[in-house]
Coordinates of C-alpha atoms in Angstrom, one line a residue:
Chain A
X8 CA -73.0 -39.1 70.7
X9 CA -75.1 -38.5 68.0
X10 CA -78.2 -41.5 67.7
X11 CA -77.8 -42.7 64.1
X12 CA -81.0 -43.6 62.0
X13 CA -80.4 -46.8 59.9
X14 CA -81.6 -47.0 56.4
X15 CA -82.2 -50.4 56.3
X16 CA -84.6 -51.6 59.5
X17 CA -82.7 -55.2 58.8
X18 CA -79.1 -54.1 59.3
X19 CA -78.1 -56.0 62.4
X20 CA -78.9 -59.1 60.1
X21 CA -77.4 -57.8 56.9
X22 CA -74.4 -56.9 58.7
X23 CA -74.1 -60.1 60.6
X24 CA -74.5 -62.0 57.4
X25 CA -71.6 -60.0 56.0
X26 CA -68.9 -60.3 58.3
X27 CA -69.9 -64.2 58.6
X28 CA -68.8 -64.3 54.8
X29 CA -65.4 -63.1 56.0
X30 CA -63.0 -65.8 55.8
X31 CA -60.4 -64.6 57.2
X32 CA -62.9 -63.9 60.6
X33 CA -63.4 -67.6 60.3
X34 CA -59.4 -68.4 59.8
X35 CA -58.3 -65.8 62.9
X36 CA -60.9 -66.8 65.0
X37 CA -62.5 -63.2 65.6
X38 CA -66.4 -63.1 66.2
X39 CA -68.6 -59.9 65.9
X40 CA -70.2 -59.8 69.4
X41 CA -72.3 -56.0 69.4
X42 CA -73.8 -54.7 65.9
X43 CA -75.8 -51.1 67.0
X44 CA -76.5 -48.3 64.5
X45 CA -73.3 -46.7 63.6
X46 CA -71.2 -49.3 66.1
X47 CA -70.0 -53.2 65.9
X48 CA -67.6 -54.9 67.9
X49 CA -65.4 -57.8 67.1
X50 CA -63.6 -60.0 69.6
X51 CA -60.8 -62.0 69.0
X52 CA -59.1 -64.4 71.4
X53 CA -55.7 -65.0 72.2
X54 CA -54.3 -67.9 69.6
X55 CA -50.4 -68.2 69.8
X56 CA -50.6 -68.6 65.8
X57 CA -51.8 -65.0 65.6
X58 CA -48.3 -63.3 67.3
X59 CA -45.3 -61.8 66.6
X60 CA -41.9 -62.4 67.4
X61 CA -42.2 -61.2 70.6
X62 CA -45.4 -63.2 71.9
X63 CA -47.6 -60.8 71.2
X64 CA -51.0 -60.2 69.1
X65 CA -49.8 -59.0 65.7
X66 CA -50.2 -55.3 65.0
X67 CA -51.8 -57.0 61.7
X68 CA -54.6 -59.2 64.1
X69 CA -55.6 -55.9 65.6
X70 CA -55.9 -54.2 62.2
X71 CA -57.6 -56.8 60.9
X72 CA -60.9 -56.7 63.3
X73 CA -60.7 -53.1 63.7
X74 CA -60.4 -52.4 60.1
X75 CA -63.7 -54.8 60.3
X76 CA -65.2 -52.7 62.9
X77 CA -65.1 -49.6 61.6
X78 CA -66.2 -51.1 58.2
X79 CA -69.1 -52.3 59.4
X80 CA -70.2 -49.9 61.8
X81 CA -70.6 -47.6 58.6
X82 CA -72.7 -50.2 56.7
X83 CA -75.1 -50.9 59.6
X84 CA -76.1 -47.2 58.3
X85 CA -76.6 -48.3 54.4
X86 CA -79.0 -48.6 52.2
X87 CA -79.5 -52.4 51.6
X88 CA -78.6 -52.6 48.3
X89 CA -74.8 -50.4 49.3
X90 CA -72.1 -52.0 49.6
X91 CA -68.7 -50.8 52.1
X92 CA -64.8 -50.4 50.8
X93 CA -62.5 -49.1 53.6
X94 CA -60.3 -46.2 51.2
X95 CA -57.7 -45.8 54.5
X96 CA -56.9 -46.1 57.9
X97 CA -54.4 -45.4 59.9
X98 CA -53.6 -46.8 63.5
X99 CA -51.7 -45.4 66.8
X100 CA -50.4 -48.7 68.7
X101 CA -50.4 -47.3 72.3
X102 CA -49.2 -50.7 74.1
X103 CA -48.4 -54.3 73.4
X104 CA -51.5 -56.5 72.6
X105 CA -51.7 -59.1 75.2
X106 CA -54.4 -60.1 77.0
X107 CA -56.7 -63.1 76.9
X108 CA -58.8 -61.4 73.7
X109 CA -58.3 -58.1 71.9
X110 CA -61.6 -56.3 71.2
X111 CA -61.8 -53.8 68.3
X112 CA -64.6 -51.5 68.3
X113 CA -65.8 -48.8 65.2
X114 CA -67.9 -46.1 65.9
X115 CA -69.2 -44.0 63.1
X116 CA -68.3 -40.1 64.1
X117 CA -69.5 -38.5 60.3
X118 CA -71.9 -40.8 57.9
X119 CA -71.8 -40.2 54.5
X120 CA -73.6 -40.5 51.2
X121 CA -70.4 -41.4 49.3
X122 CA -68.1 -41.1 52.5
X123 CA -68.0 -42.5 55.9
X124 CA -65.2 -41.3 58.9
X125 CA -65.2 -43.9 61.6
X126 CA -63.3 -43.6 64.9
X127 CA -61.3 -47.7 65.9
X128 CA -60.8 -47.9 69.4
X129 CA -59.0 -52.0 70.4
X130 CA -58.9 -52.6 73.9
X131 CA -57.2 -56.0 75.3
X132 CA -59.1 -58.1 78.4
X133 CA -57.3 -59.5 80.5
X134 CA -58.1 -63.0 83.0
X135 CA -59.7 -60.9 84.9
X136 CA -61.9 -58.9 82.8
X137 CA -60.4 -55.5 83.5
X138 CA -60.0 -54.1 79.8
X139 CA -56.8 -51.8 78.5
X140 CA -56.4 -49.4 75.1
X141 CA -54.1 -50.9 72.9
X142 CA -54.7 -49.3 69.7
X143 CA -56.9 -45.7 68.5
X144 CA -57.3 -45.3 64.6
X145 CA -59.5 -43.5 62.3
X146 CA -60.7 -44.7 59.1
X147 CA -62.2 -43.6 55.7
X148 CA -65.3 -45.3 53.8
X149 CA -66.7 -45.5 50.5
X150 CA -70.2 -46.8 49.7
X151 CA -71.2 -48.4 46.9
X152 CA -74.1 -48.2 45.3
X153 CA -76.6 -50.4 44.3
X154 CA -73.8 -52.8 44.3
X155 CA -74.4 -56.7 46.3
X156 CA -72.5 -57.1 48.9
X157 CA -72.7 -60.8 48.1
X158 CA -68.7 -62.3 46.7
X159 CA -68.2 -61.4 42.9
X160 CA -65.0 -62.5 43.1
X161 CA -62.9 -65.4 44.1
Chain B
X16 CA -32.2 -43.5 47.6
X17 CA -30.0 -43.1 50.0
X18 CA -27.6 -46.3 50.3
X19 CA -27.9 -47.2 54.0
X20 CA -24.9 -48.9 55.9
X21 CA -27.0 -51.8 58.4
X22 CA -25.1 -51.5 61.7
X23 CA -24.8 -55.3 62.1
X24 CA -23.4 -57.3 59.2
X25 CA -25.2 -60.3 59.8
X26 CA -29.0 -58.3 59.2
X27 CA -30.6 -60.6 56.9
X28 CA -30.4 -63.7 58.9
X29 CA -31.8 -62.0 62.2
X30 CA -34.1 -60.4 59.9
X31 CA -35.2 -63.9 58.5
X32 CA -34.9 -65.1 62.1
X33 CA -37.3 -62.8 63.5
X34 CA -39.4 -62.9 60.9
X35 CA -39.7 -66.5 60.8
X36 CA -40.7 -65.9 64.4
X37 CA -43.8 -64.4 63.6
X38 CA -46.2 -67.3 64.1
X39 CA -49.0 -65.2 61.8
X40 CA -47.3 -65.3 58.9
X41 CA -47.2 -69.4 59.0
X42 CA -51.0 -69.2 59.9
X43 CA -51.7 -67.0 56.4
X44 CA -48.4 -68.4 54.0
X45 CA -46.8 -65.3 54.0
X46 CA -42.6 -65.7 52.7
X47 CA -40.0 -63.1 52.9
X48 CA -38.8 -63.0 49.7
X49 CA -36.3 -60.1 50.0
X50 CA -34.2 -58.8 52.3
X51 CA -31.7 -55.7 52.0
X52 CA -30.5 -52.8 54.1
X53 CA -33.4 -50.7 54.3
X54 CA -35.7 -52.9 52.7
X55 CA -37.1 -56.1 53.0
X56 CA -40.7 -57.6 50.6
X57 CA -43.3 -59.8 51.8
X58 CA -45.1 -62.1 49.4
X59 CA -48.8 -63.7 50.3
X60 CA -50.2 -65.6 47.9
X61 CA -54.3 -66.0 47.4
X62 CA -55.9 -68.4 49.5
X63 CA -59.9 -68.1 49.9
X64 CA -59.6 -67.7 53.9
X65 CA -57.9 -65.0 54.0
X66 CA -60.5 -63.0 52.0
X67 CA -63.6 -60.2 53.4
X68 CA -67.1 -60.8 52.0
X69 CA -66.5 -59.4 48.3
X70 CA -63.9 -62.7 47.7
X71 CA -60.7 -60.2 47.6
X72 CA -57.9 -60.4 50.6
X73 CA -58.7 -58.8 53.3
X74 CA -57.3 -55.1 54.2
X75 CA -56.0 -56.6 57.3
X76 CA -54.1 -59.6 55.3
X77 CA -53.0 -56.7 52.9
X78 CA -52.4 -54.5 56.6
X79 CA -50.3 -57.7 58.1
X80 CA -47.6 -58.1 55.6
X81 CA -47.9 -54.4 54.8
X82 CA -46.3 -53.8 58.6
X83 CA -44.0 -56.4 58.9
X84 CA -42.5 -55.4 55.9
X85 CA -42.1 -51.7 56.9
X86 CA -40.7 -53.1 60.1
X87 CA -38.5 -55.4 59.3
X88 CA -37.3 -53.3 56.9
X89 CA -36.1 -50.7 59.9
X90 CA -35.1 -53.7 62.1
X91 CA -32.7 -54.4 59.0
X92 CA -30.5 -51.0 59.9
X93 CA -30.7 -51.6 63.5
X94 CA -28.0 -53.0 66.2
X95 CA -27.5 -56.3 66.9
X96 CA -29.1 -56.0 70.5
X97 CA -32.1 -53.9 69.1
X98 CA -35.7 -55.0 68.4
X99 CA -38.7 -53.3 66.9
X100 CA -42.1 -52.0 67.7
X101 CA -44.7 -50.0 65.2
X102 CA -45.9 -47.4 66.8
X103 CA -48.6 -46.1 64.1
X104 CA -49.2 -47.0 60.7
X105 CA -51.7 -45.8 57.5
X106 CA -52.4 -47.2 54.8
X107 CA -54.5 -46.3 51.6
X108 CA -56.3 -49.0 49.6
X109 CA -56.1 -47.9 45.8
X110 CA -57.6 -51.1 44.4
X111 CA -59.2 -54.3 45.4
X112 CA -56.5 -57.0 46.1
X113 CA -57.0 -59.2 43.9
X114 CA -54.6 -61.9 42.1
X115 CA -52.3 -64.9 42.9
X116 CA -50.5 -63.3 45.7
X117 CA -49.9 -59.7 47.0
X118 CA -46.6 -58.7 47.7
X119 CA -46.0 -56.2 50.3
X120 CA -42.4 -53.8 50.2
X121 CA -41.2 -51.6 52.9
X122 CA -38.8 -48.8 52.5
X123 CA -37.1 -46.8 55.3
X124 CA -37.1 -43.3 53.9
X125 CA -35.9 -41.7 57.5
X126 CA -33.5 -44.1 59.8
X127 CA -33.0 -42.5 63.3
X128 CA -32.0 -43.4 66.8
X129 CA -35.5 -43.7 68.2
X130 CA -38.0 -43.3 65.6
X131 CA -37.5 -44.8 62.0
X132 CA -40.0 -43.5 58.7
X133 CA -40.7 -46.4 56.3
X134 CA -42.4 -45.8 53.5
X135 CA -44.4 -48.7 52.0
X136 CA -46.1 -50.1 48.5
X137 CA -48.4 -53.1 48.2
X138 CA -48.7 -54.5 44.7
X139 CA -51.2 -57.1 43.2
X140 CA -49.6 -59.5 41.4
X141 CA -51.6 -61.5 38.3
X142 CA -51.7 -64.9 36.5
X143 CA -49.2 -63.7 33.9
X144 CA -46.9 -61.8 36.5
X145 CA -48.3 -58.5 35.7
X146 CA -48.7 -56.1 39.1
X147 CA -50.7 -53.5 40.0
X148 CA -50.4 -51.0 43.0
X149 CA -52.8 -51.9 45.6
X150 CA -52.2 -50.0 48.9
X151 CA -49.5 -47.5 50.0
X152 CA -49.0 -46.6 53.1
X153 CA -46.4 -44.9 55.9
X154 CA -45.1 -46.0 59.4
X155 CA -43.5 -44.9 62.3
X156 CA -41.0 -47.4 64.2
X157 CA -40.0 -46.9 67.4
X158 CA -36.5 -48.9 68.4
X159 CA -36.3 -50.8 71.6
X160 CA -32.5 -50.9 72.9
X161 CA -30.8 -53.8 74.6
X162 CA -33.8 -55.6 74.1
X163 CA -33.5 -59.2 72.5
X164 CA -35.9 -59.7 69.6
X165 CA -36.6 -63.4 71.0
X166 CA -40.0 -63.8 72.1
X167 CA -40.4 -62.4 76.0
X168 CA -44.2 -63.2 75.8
X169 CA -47.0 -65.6 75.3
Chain C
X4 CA -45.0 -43.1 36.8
X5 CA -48.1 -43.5 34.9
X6 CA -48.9 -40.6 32.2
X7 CA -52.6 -38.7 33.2
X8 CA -54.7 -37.6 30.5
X9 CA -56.2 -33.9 31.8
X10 CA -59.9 -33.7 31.2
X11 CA -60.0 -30.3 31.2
X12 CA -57.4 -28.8 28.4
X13 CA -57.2 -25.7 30.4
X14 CA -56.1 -27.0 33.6
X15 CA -53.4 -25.5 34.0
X16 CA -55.1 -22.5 34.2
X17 CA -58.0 -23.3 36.2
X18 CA -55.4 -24.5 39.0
X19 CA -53.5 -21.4 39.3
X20 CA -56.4 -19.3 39.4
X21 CA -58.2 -21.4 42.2
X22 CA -54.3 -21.6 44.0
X23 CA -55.2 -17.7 43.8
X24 CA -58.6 -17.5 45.7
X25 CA -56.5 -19.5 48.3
X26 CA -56.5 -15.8 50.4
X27 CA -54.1 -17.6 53.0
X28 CA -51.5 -18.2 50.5
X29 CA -51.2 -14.7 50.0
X30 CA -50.8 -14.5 53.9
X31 CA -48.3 -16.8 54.6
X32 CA -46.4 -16.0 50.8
X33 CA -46.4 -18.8 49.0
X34 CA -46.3 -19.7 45.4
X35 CA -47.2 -22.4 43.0
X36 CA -44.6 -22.9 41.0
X37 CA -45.5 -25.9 38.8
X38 CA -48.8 -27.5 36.9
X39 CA -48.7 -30.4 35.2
X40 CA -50.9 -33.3 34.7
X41 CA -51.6 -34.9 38.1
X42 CA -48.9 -32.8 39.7
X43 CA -48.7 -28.9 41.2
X44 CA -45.0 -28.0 43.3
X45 CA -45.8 -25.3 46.2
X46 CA -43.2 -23.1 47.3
X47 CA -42.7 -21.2 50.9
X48 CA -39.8 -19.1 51.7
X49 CA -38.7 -18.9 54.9
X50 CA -40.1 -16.2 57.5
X51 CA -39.9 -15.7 61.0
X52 CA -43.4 -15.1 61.4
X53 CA -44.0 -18.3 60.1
X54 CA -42.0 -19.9 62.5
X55 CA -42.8 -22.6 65.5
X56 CA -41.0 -22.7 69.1
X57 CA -37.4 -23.6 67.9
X58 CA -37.5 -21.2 65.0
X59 CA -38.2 -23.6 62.6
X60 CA -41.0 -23.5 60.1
X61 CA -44.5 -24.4 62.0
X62 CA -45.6 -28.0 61.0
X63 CA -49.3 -26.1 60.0
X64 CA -46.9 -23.9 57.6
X65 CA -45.7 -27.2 56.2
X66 CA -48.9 -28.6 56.0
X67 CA -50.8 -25.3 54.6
X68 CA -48.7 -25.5 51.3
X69 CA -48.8 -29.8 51.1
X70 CA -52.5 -30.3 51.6
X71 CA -52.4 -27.6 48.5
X72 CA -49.8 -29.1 46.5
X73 CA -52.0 -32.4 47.2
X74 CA -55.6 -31.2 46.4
X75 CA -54.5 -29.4 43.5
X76 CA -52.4 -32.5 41.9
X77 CA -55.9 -34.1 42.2
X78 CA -57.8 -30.7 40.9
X79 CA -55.5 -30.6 37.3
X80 CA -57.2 -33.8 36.0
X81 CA -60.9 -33.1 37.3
X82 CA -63.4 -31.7 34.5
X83 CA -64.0 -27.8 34.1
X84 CA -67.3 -28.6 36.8
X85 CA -65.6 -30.7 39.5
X86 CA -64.3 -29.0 42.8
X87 CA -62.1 -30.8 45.0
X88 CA -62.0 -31.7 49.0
X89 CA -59.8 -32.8 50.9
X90 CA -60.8 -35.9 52.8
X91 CA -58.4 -36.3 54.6
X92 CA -54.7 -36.4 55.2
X93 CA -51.6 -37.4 56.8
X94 CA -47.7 -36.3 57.4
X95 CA -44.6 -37.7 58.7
X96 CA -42.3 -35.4 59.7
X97 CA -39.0 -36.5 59.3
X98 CA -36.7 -33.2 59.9
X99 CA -36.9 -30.3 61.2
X100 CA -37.9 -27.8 58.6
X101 CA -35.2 -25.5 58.0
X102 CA -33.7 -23.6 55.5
X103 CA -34.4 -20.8 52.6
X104 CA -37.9 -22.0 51.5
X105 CA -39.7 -25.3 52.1
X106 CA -41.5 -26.8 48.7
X107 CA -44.8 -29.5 48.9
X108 CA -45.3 -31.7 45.4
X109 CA -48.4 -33.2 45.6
X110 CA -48.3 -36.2 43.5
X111 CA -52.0 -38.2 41.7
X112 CA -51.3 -42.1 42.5
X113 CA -54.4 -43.2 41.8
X114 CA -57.3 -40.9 40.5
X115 CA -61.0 -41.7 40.5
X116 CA -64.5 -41.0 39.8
X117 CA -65.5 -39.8 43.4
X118 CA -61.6 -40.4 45.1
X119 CA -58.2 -39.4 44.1
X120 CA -55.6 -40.5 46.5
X121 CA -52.1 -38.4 46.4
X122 CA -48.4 -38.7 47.6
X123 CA -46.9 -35.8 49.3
X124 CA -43.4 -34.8 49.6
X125 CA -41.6 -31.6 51.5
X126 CA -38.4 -30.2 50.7
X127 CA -36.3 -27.9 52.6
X128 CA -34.1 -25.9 50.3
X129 CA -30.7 -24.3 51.6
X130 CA -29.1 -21.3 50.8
X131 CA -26.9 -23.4 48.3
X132 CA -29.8 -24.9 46.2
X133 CA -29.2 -28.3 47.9
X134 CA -32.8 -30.1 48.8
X135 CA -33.7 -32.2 52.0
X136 CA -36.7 -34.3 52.5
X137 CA -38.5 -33.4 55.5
X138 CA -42.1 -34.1 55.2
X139 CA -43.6 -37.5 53.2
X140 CA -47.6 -37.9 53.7
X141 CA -50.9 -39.6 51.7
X142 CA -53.7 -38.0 51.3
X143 CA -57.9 -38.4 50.3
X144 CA -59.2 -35.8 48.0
X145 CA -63.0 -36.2 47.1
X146 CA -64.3 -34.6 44.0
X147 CA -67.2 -32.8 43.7
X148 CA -69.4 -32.6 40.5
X149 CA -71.0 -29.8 39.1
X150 CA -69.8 -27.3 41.9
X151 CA -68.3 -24.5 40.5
X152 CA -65.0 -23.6 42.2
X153 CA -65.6 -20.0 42.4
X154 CA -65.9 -19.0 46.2
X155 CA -69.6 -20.0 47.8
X156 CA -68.7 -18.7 51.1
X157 CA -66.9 -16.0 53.3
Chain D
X14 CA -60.2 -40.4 81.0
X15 CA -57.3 -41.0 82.8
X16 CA -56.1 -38.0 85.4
X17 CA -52.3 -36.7 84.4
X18 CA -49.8 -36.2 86.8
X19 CA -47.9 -33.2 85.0
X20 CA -43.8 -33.9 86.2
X21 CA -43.5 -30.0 85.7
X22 CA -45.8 -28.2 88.6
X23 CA -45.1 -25.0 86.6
X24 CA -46.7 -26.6 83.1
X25 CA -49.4 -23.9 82.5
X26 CA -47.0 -21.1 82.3
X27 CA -44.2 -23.4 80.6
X28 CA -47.0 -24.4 78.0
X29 CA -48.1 -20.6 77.1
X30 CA -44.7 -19.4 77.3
X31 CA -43.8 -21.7 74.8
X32 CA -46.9 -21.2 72.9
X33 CA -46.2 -17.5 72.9
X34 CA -43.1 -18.4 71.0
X35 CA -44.7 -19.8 68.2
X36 CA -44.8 -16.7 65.7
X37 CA -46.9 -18.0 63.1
X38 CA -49.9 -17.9 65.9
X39 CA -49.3 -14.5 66.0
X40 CA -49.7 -14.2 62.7
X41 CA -53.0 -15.8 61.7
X42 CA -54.6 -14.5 65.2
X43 CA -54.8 -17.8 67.5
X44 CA -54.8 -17.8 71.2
X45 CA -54.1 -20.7 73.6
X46 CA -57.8 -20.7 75.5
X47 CA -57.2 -23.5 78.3
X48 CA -54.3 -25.6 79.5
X49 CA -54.5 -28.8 82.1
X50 CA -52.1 -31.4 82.7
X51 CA -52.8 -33.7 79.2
X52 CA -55.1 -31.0 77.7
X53 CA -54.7 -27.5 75.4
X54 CA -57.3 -26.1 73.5
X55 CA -56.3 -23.1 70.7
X56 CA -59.6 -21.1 69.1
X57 CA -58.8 -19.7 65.6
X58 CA -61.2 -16.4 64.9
X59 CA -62.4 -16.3 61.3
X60 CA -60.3 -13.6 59.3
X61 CA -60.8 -13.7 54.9
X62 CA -56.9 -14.0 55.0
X63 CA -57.1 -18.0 56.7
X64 CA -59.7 -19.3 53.5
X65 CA -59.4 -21.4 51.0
X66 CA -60.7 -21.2 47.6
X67 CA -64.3 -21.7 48.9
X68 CA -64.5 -19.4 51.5
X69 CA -63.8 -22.0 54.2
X70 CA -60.8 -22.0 57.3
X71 CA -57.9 -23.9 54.5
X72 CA -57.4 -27.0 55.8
X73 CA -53.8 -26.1 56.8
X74 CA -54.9 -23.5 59.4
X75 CA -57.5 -26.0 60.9
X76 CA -53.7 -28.4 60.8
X77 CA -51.9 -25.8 62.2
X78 CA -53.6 -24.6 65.2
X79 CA -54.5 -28.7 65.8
X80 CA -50.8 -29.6 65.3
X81 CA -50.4 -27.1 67.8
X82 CA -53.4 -27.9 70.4
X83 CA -51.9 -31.9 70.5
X84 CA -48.4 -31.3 70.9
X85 CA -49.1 -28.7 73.9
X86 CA -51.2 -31.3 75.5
X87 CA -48.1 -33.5 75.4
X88 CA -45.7 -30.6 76.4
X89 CA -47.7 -30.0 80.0
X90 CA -46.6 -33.3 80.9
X91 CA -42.8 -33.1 80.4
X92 CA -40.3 -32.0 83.1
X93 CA -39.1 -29.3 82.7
X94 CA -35.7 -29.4 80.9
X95 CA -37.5 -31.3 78.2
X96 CA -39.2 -29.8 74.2
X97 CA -41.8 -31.4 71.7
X98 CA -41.8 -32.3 68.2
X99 CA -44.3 -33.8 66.2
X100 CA -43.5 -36.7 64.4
X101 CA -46.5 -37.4 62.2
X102 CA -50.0 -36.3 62.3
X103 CA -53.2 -37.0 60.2
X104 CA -56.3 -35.8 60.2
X105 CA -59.9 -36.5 58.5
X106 CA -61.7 -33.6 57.7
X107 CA -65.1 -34.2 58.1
X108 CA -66.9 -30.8 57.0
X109 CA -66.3 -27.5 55.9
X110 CA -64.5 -25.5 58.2
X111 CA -67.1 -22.0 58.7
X112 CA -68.1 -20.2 61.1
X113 CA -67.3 -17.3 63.7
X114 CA -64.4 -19.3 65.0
X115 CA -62.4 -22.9 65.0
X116 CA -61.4 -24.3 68.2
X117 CA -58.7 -27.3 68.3
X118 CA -58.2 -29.6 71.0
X119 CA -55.9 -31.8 71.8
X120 CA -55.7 -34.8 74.3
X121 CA -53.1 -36.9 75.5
X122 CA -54.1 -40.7 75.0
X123 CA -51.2 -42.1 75.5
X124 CA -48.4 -40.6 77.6
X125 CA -44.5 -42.0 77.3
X126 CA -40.9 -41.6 78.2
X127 CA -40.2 -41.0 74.5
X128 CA -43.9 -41.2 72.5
X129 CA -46.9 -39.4 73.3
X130 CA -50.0 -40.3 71.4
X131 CA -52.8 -37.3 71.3
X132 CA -56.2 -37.3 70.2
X133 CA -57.2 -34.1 68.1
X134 CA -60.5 -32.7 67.4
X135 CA -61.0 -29.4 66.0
X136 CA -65.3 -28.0 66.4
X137 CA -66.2 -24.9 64.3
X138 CA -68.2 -22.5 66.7
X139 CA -71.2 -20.5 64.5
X140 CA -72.3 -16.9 65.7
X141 CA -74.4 -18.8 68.7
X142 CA -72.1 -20.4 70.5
X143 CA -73.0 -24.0 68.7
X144 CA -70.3 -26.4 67.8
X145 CA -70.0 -29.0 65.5
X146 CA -67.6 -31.3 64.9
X147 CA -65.3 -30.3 61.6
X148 CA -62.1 -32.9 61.8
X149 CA -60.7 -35.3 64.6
X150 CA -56.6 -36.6 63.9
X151 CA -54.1 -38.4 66.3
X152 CA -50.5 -37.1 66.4
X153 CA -47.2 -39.1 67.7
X154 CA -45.1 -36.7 69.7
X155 CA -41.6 -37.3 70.2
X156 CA -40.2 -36.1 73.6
X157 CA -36.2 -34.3 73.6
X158 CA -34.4 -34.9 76.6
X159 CA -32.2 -32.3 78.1
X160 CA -33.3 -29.4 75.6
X161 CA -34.2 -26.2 76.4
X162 CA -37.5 -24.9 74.7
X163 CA -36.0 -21.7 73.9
X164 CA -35.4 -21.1 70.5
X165 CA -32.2 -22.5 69.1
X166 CA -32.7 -21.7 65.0
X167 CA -33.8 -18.7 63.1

């Protein structure tokens, strides 16, 4: 793959600092655990009040850290004073998410100066470490300009 | 549209059943407000954790309610010993999704056997009852025969 | 449906000449047959040598005319400077594609500065005038300023 | 990546047979390069006739050889006595499409009784030989039981 440059030396921080003001990472339970240029990871253990009917990790849990993923895998490649907006993703849900954690994962495949394309891979862990692909998506960014990415809402 | 017969007469309440199954949607306060043949509408009102770092609900809050309502709006048309699975979803985010409550609407626009279409619309809905559309999106349902919908996992 | 105010008064025919320069229109013989603010209508007639495996228009054929339909929906309300991109793009394919002619509408839900975001729907079209939906998608379109759309390659 | 098991010892020349029926390949000039059991790749040689209004490979030739290139990779798993369809694709474009030649390939992620999930990703080949990545889409792929290949419409 191609090595990415970052723009701002500081992005590991910037990005951690960003997911953290996630709530909804705090509410689920999800924790960024890699942060590389172009690439982050989020884990999210297993929580029965995160399933579906059938026992499972909602198809919405997965979406919800990859969407993350991919989002800030292209911001770890921003300017610090850009800010990230996911314009659309889409998602192929290749098996049942079970498993002791899901772990989403967004790798940037084109960076942009207005648009980013990132490619989601999920895999689920089981007790025993041994990993499976639940879920492959693709996703579309938009950067904002010298825009904070500190809330201006809420 | 097309008017569509539901194969089993009693729909909405094993709609609402399975729905009220999905332990997710009691974690974030997501109601099913509507249920027809065809067509079923998720409400989620605000709540601070369930926003990303800008203070708006985040895409995989918006994503969450956005699939179960595509899929419970197939598992509406389908036989009493049927149960549902998305297979893939997309989704585009038009606006930030912001507001009291989202509410998310799924339409099947192509029943079938084994794959179902469902077409779906997220609106923002204001203070004053105003809305706004937020994210629109497509998904592919696969249906699971003599399969109970009660939870087999977890 | 919301009511689009053109930028360019002459949009109508700046879209059917750039539908023109399309050189693989002329190929596969297709035809736009409506313009209007935020909207075009593509039409194919049917042709063997168009065809996929079963004798059925080819998906790409079906594509071909909605990414069009799509990207010039988008073009109609850009200013006299702006070329347009396609981003990206997806389909469901919900019928086989059979029939007289297929036709793509490509549909503006929400334009923007940078990002216009379409429906898409395909028709097939019988000998007897009645229309089927086969073919519902989304689609990213990016707009680029001050890029004339006369060809710059080839 | 996982190694396939194709059910069909006879897949390659089932595949190119099948390919070979596809009329609109004859048409805009694209040849099925490689076939293994999960894999087919399809190159597209530039022609004027395949552009769009820039000068570029239309986005709906890039679509329909990739269309193509994922739902063969599918098809050389399937016994024998089994046919293809493609039940929803997308695709992110991620740079214009020039060059002496497009090659699409597609991967199967995901194989299943009734879904197959592929990974597409088309390269644009310059007069050296080099390659750069222009688009990358997943495709779901429904599987027919019990239905010949041959064509049955037209």
């Amino acid at each position: 793959m191609t090595e990415f440059q970052p723009a701002n030396p500081d992005f590991e921080a910037r990005t951690r600092a960003s997911f953290d003001r996630q709530k909804i990472m705090h509410l689920i339970g999800a924790e960024m655990t890699d942060v590389a240029p172009g690439y982050t990871a989020i884990a999210l253990p297993f929580r029965e009040d995160l399933t579906q009917q059938h026992g499972f990790f909602h198809a919405g849990a997965t979406s919800t850290i990859a969407d993350s993923a991919g989002g800030y895998a292209a911001f770890t490649l921003f300017p610090a004073d850009a800010s990230v907006l996911t314009a659309e993703f889409k998602i192929n849900l290749l098996a049942p998410a079970s498993g002791t954690r899901v772990i989403a994962e967004g790798r940037v495949i084109k960076p942009g100066r207005t648009l980013t394309t990132c490619d989601i891979e999920v895999h689920a862990e089981q007790a025993d470490g041994s990993r499976k692909l639940i879920a492959k998506g693709l996703q579309t960014l938009a950067r904002l300009g010298h825009r904070s990415d500190i809330a201006e809402a809420g």
